Structures are given as C-alpha cells and as structure tokens.
JSON list of C-alpha atoms in Angstrom, two decimals:
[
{"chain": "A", "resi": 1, "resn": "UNK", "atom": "CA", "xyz": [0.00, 0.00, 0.00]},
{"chain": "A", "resi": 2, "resn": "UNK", "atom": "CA", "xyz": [2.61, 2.37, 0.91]},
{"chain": "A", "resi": 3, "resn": "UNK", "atom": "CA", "xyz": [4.39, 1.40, -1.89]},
{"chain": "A", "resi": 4, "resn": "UNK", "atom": "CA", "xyz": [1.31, 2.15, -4.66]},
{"chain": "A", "resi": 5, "resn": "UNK", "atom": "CA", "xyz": [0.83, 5.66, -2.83]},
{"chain": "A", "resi": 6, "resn": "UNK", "atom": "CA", "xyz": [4.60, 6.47, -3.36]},
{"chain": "A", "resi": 7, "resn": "UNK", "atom": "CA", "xyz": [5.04, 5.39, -6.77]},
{"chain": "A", "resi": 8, "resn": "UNK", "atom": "CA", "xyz": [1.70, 7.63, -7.63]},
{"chain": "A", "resi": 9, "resn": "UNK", "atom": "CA", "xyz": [2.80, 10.76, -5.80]},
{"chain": "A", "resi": 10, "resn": "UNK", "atom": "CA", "xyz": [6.42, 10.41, -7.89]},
{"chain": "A", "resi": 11, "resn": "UNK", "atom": "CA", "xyz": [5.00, 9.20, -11.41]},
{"chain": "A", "resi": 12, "resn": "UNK", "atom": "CA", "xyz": [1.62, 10.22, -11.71]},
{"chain": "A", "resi": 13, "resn": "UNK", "atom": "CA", "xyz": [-0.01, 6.80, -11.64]},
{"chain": "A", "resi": 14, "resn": "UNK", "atom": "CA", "xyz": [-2.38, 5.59, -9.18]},
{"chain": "A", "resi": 15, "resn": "UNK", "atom": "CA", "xyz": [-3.91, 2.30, -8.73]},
{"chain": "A", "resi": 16, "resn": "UNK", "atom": "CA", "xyz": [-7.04, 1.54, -10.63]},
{"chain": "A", "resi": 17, "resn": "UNK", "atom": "CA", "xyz": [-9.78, 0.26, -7.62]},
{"chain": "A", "resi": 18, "resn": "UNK", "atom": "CA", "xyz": [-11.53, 3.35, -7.43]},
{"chain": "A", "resi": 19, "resn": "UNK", "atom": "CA", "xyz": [-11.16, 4.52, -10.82]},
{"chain": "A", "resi": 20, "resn": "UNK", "atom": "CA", "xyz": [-12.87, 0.55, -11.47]},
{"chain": "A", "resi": 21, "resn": "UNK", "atom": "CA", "xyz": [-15.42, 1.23, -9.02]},
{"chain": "A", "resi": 22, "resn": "UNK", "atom": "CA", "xyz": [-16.56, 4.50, -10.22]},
{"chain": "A", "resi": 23, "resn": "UNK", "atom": "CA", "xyz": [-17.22, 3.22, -14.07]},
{"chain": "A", "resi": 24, "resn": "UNK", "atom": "CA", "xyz": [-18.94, 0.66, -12.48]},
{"chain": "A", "resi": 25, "resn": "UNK", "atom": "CA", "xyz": [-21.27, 3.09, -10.51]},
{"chain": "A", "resi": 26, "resn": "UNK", "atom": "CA", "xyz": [-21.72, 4.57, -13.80]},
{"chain": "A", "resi": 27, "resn": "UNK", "atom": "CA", "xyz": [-22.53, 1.87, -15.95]},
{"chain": "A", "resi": 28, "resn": "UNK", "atom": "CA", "xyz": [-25.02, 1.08, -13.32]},
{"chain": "A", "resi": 29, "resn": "UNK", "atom": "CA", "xyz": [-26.77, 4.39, -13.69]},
{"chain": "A", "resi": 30, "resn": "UNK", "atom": "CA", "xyz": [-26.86, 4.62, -16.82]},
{"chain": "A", "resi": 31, "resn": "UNK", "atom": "CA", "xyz": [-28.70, 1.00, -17.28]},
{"chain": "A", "resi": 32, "resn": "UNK", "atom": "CA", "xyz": [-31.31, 2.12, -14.76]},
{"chain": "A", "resi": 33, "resn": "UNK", "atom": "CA", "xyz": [-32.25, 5.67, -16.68]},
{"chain": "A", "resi": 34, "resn": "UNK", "atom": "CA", "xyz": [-32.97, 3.32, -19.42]},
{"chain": "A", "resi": 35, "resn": "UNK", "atom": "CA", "xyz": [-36.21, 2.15, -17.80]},
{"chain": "A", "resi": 36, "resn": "UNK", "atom": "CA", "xyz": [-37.26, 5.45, -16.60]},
{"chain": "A", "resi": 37, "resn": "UNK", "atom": "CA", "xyz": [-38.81, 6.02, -19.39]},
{"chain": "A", "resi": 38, "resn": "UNK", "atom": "CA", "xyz": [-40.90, 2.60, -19.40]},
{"chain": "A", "resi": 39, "resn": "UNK", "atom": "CA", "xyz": [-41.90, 3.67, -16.21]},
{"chain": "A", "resi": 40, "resn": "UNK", "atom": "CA", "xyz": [-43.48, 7.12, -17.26]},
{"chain": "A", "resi": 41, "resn": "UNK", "atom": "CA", "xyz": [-45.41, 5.31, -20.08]},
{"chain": "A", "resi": 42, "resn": "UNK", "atom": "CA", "xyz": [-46.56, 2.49, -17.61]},
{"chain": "A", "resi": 43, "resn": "UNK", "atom": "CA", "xyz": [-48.53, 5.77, -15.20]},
{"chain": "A", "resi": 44, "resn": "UNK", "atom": "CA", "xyz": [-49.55, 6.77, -18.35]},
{"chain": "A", "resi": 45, "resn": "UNK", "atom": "CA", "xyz": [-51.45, 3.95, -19.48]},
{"chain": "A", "resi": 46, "resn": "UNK", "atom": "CA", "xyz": [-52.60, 3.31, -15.75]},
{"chain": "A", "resi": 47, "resn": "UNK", "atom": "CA", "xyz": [-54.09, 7.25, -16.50]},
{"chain": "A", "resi": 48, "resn": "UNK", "atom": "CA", "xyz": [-55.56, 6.13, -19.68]},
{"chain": "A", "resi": 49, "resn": "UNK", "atom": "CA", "xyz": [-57.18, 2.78, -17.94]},
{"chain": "A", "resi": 50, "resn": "UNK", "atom": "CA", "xyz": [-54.93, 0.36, -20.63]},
{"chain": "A", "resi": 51, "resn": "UNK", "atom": "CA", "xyz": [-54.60, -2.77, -20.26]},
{"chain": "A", "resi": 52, "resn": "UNK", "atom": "CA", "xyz": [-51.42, -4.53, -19.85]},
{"chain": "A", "resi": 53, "resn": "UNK", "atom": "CA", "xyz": [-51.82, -6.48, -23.60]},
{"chain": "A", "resi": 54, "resn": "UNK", "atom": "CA", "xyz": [-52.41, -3.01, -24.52]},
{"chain": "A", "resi": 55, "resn": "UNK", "atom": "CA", "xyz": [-49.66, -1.31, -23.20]},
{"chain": "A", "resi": 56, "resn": "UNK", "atom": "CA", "xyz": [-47.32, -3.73, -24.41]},
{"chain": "A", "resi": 57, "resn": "UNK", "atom": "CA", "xyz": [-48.68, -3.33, -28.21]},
{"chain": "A", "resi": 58, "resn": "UNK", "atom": "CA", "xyz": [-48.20, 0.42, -28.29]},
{"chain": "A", "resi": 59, "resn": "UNK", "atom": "CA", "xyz": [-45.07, 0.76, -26.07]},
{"chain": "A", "resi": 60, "resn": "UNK", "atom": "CA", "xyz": [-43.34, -2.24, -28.35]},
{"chain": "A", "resi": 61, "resn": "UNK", "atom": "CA", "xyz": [-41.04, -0.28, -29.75]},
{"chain": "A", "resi": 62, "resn": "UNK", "atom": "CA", "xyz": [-39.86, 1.55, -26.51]},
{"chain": "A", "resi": 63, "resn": "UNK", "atom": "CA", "xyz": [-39.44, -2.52, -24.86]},
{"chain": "A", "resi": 64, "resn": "UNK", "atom": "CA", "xyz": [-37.38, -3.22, -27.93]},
{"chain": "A", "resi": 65, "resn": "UNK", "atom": "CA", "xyz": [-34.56, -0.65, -27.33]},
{"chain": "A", "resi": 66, "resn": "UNK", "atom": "CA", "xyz": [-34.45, -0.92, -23.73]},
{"chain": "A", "resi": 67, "resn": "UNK", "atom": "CA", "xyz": [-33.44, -4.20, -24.38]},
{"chain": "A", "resi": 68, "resn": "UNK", "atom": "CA", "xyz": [-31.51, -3.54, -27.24]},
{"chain": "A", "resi": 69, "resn": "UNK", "atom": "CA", "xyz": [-29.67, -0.90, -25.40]},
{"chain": "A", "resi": 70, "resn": "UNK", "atom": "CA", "xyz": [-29.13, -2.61, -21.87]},
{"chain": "A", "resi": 71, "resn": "UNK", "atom": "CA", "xyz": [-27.52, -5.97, -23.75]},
{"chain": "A", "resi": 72, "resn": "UNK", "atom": "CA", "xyz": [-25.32, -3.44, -25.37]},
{"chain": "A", "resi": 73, "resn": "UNK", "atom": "CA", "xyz": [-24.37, -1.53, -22.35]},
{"chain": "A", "resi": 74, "resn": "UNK", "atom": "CA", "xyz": [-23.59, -4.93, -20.79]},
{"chain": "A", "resi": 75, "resn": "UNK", "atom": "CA", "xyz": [-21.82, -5.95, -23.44]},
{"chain": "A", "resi": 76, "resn": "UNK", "atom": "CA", "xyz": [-19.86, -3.07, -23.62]},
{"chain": "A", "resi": 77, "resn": "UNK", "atom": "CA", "xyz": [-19.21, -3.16, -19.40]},
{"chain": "A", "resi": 78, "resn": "UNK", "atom": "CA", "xyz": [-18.07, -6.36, -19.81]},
{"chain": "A", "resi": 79, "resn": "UNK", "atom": "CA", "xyz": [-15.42, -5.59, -22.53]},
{"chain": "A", "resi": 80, "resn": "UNK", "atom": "CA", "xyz": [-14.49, -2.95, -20.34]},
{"chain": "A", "resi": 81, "resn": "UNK", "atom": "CA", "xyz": [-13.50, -5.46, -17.30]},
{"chain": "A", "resi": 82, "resn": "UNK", "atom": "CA", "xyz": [-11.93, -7.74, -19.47]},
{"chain": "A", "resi": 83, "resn": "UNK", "atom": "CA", "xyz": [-9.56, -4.90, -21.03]},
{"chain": "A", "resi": 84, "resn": "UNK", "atom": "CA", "xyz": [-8.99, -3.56, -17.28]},
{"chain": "A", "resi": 85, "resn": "UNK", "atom": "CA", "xyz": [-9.01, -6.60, -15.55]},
{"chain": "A", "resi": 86, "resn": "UNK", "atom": "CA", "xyz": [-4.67, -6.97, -14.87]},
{"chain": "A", "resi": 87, "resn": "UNK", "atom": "CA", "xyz": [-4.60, -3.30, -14.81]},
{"chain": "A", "resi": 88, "resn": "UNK", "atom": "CA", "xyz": [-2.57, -2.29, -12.28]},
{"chain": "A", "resi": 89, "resn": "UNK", "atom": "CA", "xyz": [-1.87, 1.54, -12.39]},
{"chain": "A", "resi": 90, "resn": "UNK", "atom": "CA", "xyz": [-3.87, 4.07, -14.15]},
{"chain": "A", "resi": 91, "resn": "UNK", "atom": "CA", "xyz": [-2.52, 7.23, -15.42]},
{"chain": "A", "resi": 92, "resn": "UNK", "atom": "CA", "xyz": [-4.21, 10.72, -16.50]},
{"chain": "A", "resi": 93, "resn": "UNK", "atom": "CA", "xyz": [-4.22, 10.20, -20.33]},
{"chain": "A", "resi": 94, "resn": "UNK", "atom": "CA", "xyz": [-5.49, 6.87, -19.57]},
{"chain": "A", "resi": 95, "resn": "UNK", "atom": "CA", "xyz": [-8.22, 8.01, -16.97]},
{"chain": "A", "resi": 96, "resn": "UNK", "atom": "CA", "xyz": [-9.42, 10.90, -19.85]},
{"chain": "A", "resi": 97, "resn": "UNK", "atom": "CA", "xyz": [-9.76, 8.29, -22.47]},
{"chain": "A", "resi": 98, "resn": "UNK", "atom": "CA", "xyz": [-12.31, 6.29, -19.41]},
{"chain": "A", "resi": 99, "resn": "UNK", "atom": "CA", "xyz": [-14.05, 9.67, -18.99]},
{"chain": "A", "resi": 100, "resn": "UNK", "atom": "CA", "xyz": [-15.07, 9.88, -23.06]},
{"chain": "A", "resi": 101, "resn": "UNK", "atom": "CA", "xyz": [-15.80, 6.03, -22.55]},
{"chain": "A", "resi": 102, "resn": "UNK", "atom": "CA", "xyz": [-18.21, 6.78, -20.17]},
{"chain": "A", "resi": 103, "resn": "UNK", "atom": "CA", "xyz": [-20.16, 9.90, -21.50]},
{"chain": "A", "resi": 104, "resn": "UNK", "atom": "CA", "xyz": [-20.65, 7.44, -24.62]},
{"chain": "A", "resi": 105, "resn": "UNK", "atom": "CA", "xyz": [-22.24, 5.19, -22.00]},
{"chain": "A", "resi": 106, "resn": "UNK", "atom": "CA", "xyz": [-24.46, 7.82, -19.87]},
{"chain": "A", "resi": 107, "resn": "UNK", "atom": "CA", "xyz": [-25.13, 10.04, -22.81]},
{"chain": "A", "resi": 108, "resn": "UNK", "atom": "CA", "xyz": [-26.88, 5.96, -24.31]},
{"chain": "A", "resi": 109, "resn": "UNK", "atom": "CA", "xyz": [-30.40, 6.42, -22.48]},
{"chain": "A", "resi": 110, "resn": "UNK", "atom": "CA", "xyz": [-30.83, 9.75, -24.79]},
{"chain": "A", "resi": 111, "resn": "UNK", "atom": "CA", "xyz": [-31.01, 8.15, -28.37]},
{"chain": "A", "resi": 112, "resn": "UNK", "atom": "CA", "xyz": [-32.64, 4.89, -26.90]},
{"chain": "A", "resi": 113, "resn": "UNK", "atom": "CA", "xyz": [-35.42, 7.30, -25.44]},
{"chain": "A", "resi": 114, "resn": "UNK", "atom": "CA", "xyz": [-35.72, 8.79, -28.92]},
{"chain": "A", "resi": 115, "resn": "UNK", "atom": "CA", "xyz": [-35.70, 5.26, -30.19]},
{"chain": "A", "resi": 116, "resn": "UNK", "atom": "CA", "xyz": [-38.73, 4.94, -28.31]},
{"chain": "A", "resi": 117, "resn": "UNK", "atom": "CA", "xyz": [-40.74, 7.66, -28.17]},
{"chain": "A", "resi": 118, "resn": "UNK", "atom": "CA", "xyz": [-39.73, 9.85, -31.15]},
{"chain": "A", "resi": 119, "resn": "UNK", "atom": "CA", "xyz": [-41.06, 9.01, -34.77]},
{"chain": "A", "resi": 120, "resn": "UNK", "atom": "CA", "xyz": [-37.83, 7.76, -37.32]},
{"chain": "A", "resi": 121, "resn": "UNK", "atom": "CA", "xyz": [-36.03, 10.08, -39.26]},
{"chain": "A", "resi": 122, "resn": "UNK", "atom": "CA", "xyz": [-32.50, 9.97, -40.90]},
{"chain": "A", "resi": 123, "resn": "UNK", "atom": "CA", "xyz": [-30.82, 11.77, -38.23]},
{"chain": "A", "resi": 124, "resn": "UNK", "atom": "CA", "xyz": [-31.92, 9.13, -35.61]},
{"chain": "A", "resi": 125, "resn": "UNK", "atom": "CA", "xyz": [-29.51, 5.58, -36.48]},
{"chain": "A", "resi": 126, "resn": "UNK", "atom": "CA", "xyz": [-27.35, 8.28, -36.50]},
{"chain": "A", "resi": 127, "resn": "UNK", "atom": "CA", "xyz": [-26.91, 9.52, -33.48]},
{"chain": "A", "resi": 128, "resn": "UNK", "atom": "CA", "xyz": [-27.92, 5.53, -31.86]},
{"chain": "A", "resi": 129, "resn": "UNK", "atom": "CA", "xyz": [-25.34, 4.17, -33.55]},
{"chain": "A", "resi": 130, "resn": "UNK", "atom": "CA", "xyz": [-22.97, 6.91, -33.97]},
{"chain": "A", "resi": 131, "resn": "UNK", "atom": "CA", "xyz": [-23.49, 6.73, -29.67]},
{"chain": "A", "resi": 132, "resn": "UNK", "atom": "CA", "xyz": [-22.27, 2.56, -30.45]},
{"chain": "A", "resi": 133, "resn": "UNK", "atom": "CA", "xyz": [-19.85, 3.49, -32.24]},
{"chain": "A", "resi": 134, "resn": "UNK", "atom": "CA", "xyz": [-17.98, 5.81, -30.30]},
{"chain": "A", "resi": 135, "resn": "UNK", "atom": "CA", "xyz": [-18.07, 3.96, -27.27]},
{"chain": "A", "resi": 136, "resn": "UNK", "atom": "CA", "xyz": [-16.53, 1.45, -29.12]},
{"chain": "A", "resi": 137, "resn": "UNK", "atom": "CA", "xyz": [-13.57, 4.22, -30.35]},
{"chain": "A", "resi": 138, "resn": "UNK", "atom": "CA", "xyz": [-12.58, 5.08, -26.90]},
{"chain": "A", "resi": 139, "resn": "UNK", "atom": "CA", "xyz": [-12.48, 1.06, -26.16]},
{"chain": "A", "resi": 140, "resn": "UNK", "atom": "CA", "xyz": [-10.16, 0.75, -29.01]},
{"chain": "A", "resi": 141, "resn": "UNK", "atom": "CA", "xyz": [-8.12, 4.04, -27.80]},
{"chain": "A", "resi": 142, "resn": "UNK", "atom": "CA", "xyz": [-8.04, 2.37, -24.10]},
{"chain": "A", "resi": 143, "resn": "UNK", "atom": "CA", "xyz": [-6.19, -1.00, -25.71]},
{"chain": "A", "resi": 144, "resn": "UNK", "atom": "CA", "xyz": [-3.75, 0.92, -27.98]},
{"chain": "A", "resi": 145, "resn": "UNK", "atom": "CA", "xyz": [-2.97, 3.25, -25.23]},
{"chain": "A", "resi": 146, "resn": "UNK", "atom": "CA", "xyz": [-2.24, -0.01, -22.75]},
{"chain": "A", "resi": 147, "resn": "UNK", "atom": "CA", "xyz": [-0.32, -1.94, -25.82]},
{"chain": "A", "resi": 148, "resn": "UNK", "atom": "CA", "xyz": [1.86, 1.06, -25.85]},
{"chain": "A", "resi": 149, "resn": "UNK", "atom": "CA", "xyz": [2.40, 1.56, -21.79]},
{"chain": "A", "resi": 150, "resn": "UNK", "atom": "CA", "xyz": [2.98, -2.87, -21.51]},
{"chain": "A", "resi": 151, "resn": "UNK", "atom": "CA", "xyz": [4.28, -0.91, -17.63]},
{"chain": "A", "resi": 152, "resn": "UNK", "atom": "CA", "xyz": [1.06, -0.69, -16.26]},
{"chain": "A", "resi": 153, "resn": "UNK", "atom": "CA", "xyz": [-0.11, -3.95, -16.01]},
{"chain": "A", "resi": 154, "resn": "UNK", "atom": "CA", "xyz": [0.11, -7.45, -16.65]},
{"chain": "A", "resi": 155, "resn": "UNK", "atom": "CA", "xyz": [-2.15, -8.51, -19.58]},
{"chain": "A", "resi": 156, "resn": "UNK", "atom": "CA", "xyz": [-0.02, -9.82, -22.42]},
{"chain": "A", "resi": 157, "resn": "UNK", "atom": "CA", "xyz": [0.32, -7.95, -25.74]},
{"chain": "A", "resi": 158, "resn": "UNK", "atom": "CA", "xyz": [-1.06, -10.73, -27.71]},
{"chain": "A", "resi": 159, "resn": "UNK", "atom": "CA", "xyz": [-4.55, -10.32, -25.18]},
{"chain": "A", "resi": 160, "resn": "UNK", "atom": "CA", "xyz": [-4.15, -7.13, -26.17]},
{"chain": "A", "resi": 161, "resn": "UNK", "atom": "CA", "xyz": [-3.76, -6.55, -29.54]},
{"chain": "A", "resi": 162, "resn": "UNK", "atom": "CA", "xyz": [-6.50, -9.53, -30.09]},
{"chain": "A", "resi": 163, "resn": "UNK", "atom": "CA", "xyz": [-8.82, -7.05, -27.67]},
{"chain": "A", "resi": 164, "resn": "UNK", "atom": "CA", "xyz": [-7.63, -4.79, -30.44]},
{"chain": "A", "resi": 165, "resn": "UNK", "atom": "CA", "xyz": [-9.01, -6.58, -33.81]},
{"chain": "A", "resi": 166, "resn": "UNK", "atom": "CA", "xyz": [-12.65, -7.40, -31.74]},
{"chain": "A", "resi": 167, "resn": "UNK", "atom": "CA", "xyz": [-12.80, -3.22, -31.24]},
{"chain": "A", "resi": 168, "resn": "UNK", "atom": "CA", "xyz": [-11.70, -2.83, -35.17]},
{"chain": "A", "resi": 169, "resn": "UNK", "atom": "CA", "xyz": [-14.44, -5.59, -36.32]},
{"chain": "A", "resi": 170, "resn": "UNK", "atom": "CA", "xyz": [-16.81, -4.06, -34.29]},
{"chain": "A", "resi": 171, "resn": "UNK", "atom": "CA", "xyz": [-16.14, -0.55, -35.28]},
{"chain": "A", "resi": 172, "resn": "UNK", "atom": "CA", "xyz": [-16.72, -1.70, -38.51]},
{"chain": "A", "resi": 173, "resn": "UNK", "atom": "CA", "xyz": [-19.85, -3.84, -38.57]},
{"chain": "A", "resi": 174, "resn": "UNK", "atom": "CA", "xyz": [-21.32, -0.65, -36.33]},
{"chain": "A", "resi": 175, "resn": "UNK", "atom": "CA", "xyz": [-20.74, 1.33, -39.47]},
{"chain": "A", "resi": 176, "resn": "UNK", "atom": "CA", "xyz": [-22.25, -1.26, -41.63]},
{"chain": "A", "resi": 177, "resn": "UNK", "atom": "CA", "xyz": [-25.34, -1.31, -39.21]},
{"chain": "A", "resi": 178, "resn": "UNK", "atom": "CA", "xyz": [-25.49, 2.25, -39.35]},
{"chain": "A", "resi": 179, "resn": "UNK", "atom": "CA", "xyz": [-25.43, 2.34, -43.02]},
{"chain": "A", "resi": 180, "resn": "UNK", "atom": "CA", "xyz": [-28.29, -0.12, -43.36]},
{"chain": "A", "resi": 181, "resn": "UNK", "atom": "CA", "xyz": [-30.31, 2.00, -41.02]},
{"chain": "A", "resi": 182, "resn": "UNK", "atom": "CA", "xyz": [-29.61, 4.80, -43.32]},
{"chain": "A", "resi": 183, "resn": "UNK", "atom": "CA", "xyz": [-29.71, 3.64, -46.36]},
{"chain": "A", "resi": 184, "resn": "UNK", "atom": "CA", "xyz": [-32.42, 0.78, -46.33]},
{"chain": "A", "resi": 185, "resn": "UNK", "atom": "CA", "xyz": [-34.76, 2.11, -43.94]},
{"chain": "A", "resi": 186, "resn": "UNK", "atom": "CA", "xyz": [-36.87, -0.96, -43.84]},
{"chain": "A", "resi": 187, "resn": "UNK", "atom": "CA", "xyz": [-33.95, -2.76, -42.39]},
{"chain": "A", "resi": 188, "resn": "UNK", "atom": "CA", "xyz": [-33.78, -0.10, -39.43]},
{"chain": "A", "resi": 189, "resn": "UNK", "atom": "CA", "xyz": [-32.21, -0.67, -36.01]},
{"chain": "A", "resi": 190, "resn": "UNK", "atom": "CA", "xyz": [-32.26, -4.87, -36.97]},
{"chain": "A", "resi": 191, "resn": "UNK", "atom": "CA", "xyz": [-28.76, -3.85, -39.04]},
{"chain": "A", "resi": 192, "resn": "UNK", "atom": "CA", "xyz": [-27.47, -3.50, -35.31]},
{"chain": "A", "resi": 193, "resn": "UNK", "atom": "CA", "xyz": [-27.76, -7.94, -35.89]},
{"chain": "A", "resi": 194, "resn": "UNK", "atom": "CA", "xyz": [-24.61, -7.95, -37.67]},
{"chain": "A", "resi": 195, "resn": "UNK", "atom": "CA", "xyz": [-22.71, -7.53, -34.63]},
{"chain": "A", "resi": 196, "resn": "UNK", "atom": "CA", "xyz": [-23.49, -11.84, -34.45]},
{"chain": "A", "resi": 197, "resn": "UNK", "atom": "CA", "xyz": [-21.02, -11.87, -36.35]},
{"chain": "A", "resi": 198, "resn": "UNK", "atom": "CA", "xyz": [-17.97, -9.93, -34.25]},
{"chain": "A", "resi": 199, "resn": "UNK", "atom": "CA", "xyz": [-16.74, -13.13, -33.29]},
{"chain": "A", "resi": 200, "resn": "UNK", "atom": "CA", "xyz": [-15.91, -14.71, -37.30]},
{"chain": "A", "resi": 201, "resn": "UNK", "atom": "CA", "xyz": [-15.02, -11.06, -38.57]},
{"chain": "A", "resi": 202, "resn": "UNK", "atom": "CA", "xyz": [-12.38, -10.82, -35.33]},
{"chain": "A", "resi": 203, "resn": "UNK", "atom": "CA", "xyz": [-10.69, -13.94, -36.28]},
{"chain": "A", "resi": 204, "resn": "UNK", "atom": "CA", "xyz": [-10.68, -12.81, -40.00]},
{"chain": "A", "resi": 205, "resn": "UNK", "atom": "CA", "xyz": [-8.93, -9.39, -39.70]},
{"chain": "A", "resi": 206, "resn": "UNK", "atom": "CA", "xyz": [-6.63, -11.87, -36.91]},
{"chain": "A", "resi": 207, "resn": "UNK", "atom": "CA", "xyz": [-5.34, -14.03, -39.31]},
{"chain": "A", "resi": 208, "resn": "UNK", "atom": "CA", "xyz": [-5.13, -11.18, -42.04]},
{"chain": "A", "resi": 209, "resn": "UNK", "atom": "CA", "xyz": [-3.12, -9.43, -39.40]},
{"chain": "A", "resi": 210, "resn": "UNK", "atom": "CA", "xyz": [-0.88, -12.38, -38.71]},
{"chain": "A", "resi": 211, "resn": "UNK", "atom": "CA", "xyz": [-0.28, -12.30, -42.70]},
{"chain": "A", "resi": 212, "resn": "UNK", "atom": "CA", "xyz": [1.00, -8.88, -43.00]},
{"chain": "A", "resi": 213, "resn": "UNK", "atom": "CA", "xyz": [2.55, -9.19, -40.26]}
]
C-alpha cells in the first residue's frame, strides 16, 4: 500500500480500484435511466385505464430498445473489465480516455429514449449508432494506449492486440449497421444484428493481421 501511494505521488499513476469502481457506478446508472422512461409510459397507461396487452402493443417499440440498449451496455461493461481486468496503475491520459468512454455510455439512455418515443427520421440511427460506435472508439483508444504503456499492467500484448481486432471488427460492422439504417430504412435498427457476427469477422482481420505481419 505504501508502496502504490509512493510510486503515484512520484509518477503520476495511481492504482485503478476506485477509478474501477466509479465506471462501475456509472454503468449502473446509466442502465437504470434506461427504464425510466418505461416507467413514465406504464402511469400513463394506468391514466388512460390500458390494459397490460395493450400497453405492451403500443409501447413495443420503446421494450425493444431498452433491451436492445441494456444488452449493449452490458456488453460493452463487460469488454471494459476484461480490457482492465490486470490493470494495475492508471494514469491521467489513460483516466481521460475512461471519462469519453463513459459519456458514450451515460449520454446511451438519450437516443434509446428517442428510439422509443420519437417518430424515425435519418438523423436518428445516426446519433444511436454513432453513440455505439464511439463507445466502441474510446475502447479501441483504451487498448492501444495499454499496448503502448505494456508498464502498467500485466495482460499480455497478444490479449491485447486480439482485444484490439474485436474493437476494429466491431467498429466496422457498427458502421455497416449504421449504413443499413440509413440507407435501407426498412432494415432499421435490426442492421445493429450484424454484430453476431464480431466473433468470425475478429478472427478474419486476426489471421489477415498475422499475414501482414
């Protein structure tokens, strides 16, 4: 202990348990304002005497991102432990790089609301997935940034730079979703399926990697 508090008065680094618990605290917040607004529409329909088949027939769309959104937020939590899991000191470019992680991840309930409650346009998949998307950015910024700094922990760089390629394949079948939402509107927010496959594009771009390299 004395030892951690030293080293992060002299270099700058500090351990990473409360930086872990605080983007756990905020992942948890964030997945509960999803279902805030679920709970609005539920008074309303108790105002307008619905019934419950009812309510679940005109608030489908609202039940569908929630859940869309909260698997992704999971998803996207759990990534996060796995990158940070042999962490061992956290420094200031590192914890700014967290902070943009995390406004992607609080800033999620907005566009899922919209999702919801708003009526499509073309702006819309935008800013959903554009949200997606640059979550996953500052997840790919985190792993190059701890590739580069092999000092401040003990994850190995092949973990690493196979963390890596899953950020790049997802980065790019996000803008593939996005583009289908866009550009075939009848496809929508079910574009956002491609991800499936994350785990056959990761080991594609791997073993085109391993070739070039």
């Amino acid at each position: 202990m004395a030892e951690h508090a030293s080293r992060s008065r002299t270099d700058g680094r500090f351990p990473p348990e409360r930086f872990k618990a605080f983007v756990d605290a905020v992942v948890a917040i964030a997945m509960t304002l999803l279902i805030l607004p679920l709970m609005e529409a539920v008074s309303e329909a108790a105002s307008d005497t619905l019934t419950t088949a009812d309510f679940f027939s005109d608030h489908s769309g609202q039940l569908l991102s929630f859940g869309l959104s909260f698997v992704l937020i999971a998803t996207f939590w759990m990534g996060h432990h796995r990158q940070y899991r042999d962490v061992e000191w956290i420094t200031t470019p590192l914890l700014w790089i967290n902070v943009a992680w995390m406004a992607t991840i609080v800033w999620l309930p907005v566009p899922t609301a919209m999702i919801g409650q708003m009526d499509t346009d073309m702006l819309q998949p935008v800013v959903y997935i554009g949200t997606l998307i640059a979550t996953q950015l500052t997840t790919l910024a985190g792993g190059v940034y701890l590739l580069r700094h092999p000092e401040l922990g003990t994850t190995t760089p092949e973990t690493l730079r196979a963390g890596i390629i899953g950020d790049l394949a997802a980065i790019i079948l996000f803008l593939i979703a996005l583009a289908l939402a866009v550009f075939v509107p009848t496809v929508g927010y079910a574009g956002t399926l491609v991800l499936l496959l994350s785990g056959v594009f990761s080991r594609l771009l791997g073993r085109i990697t391993r070739r070039r390299g």
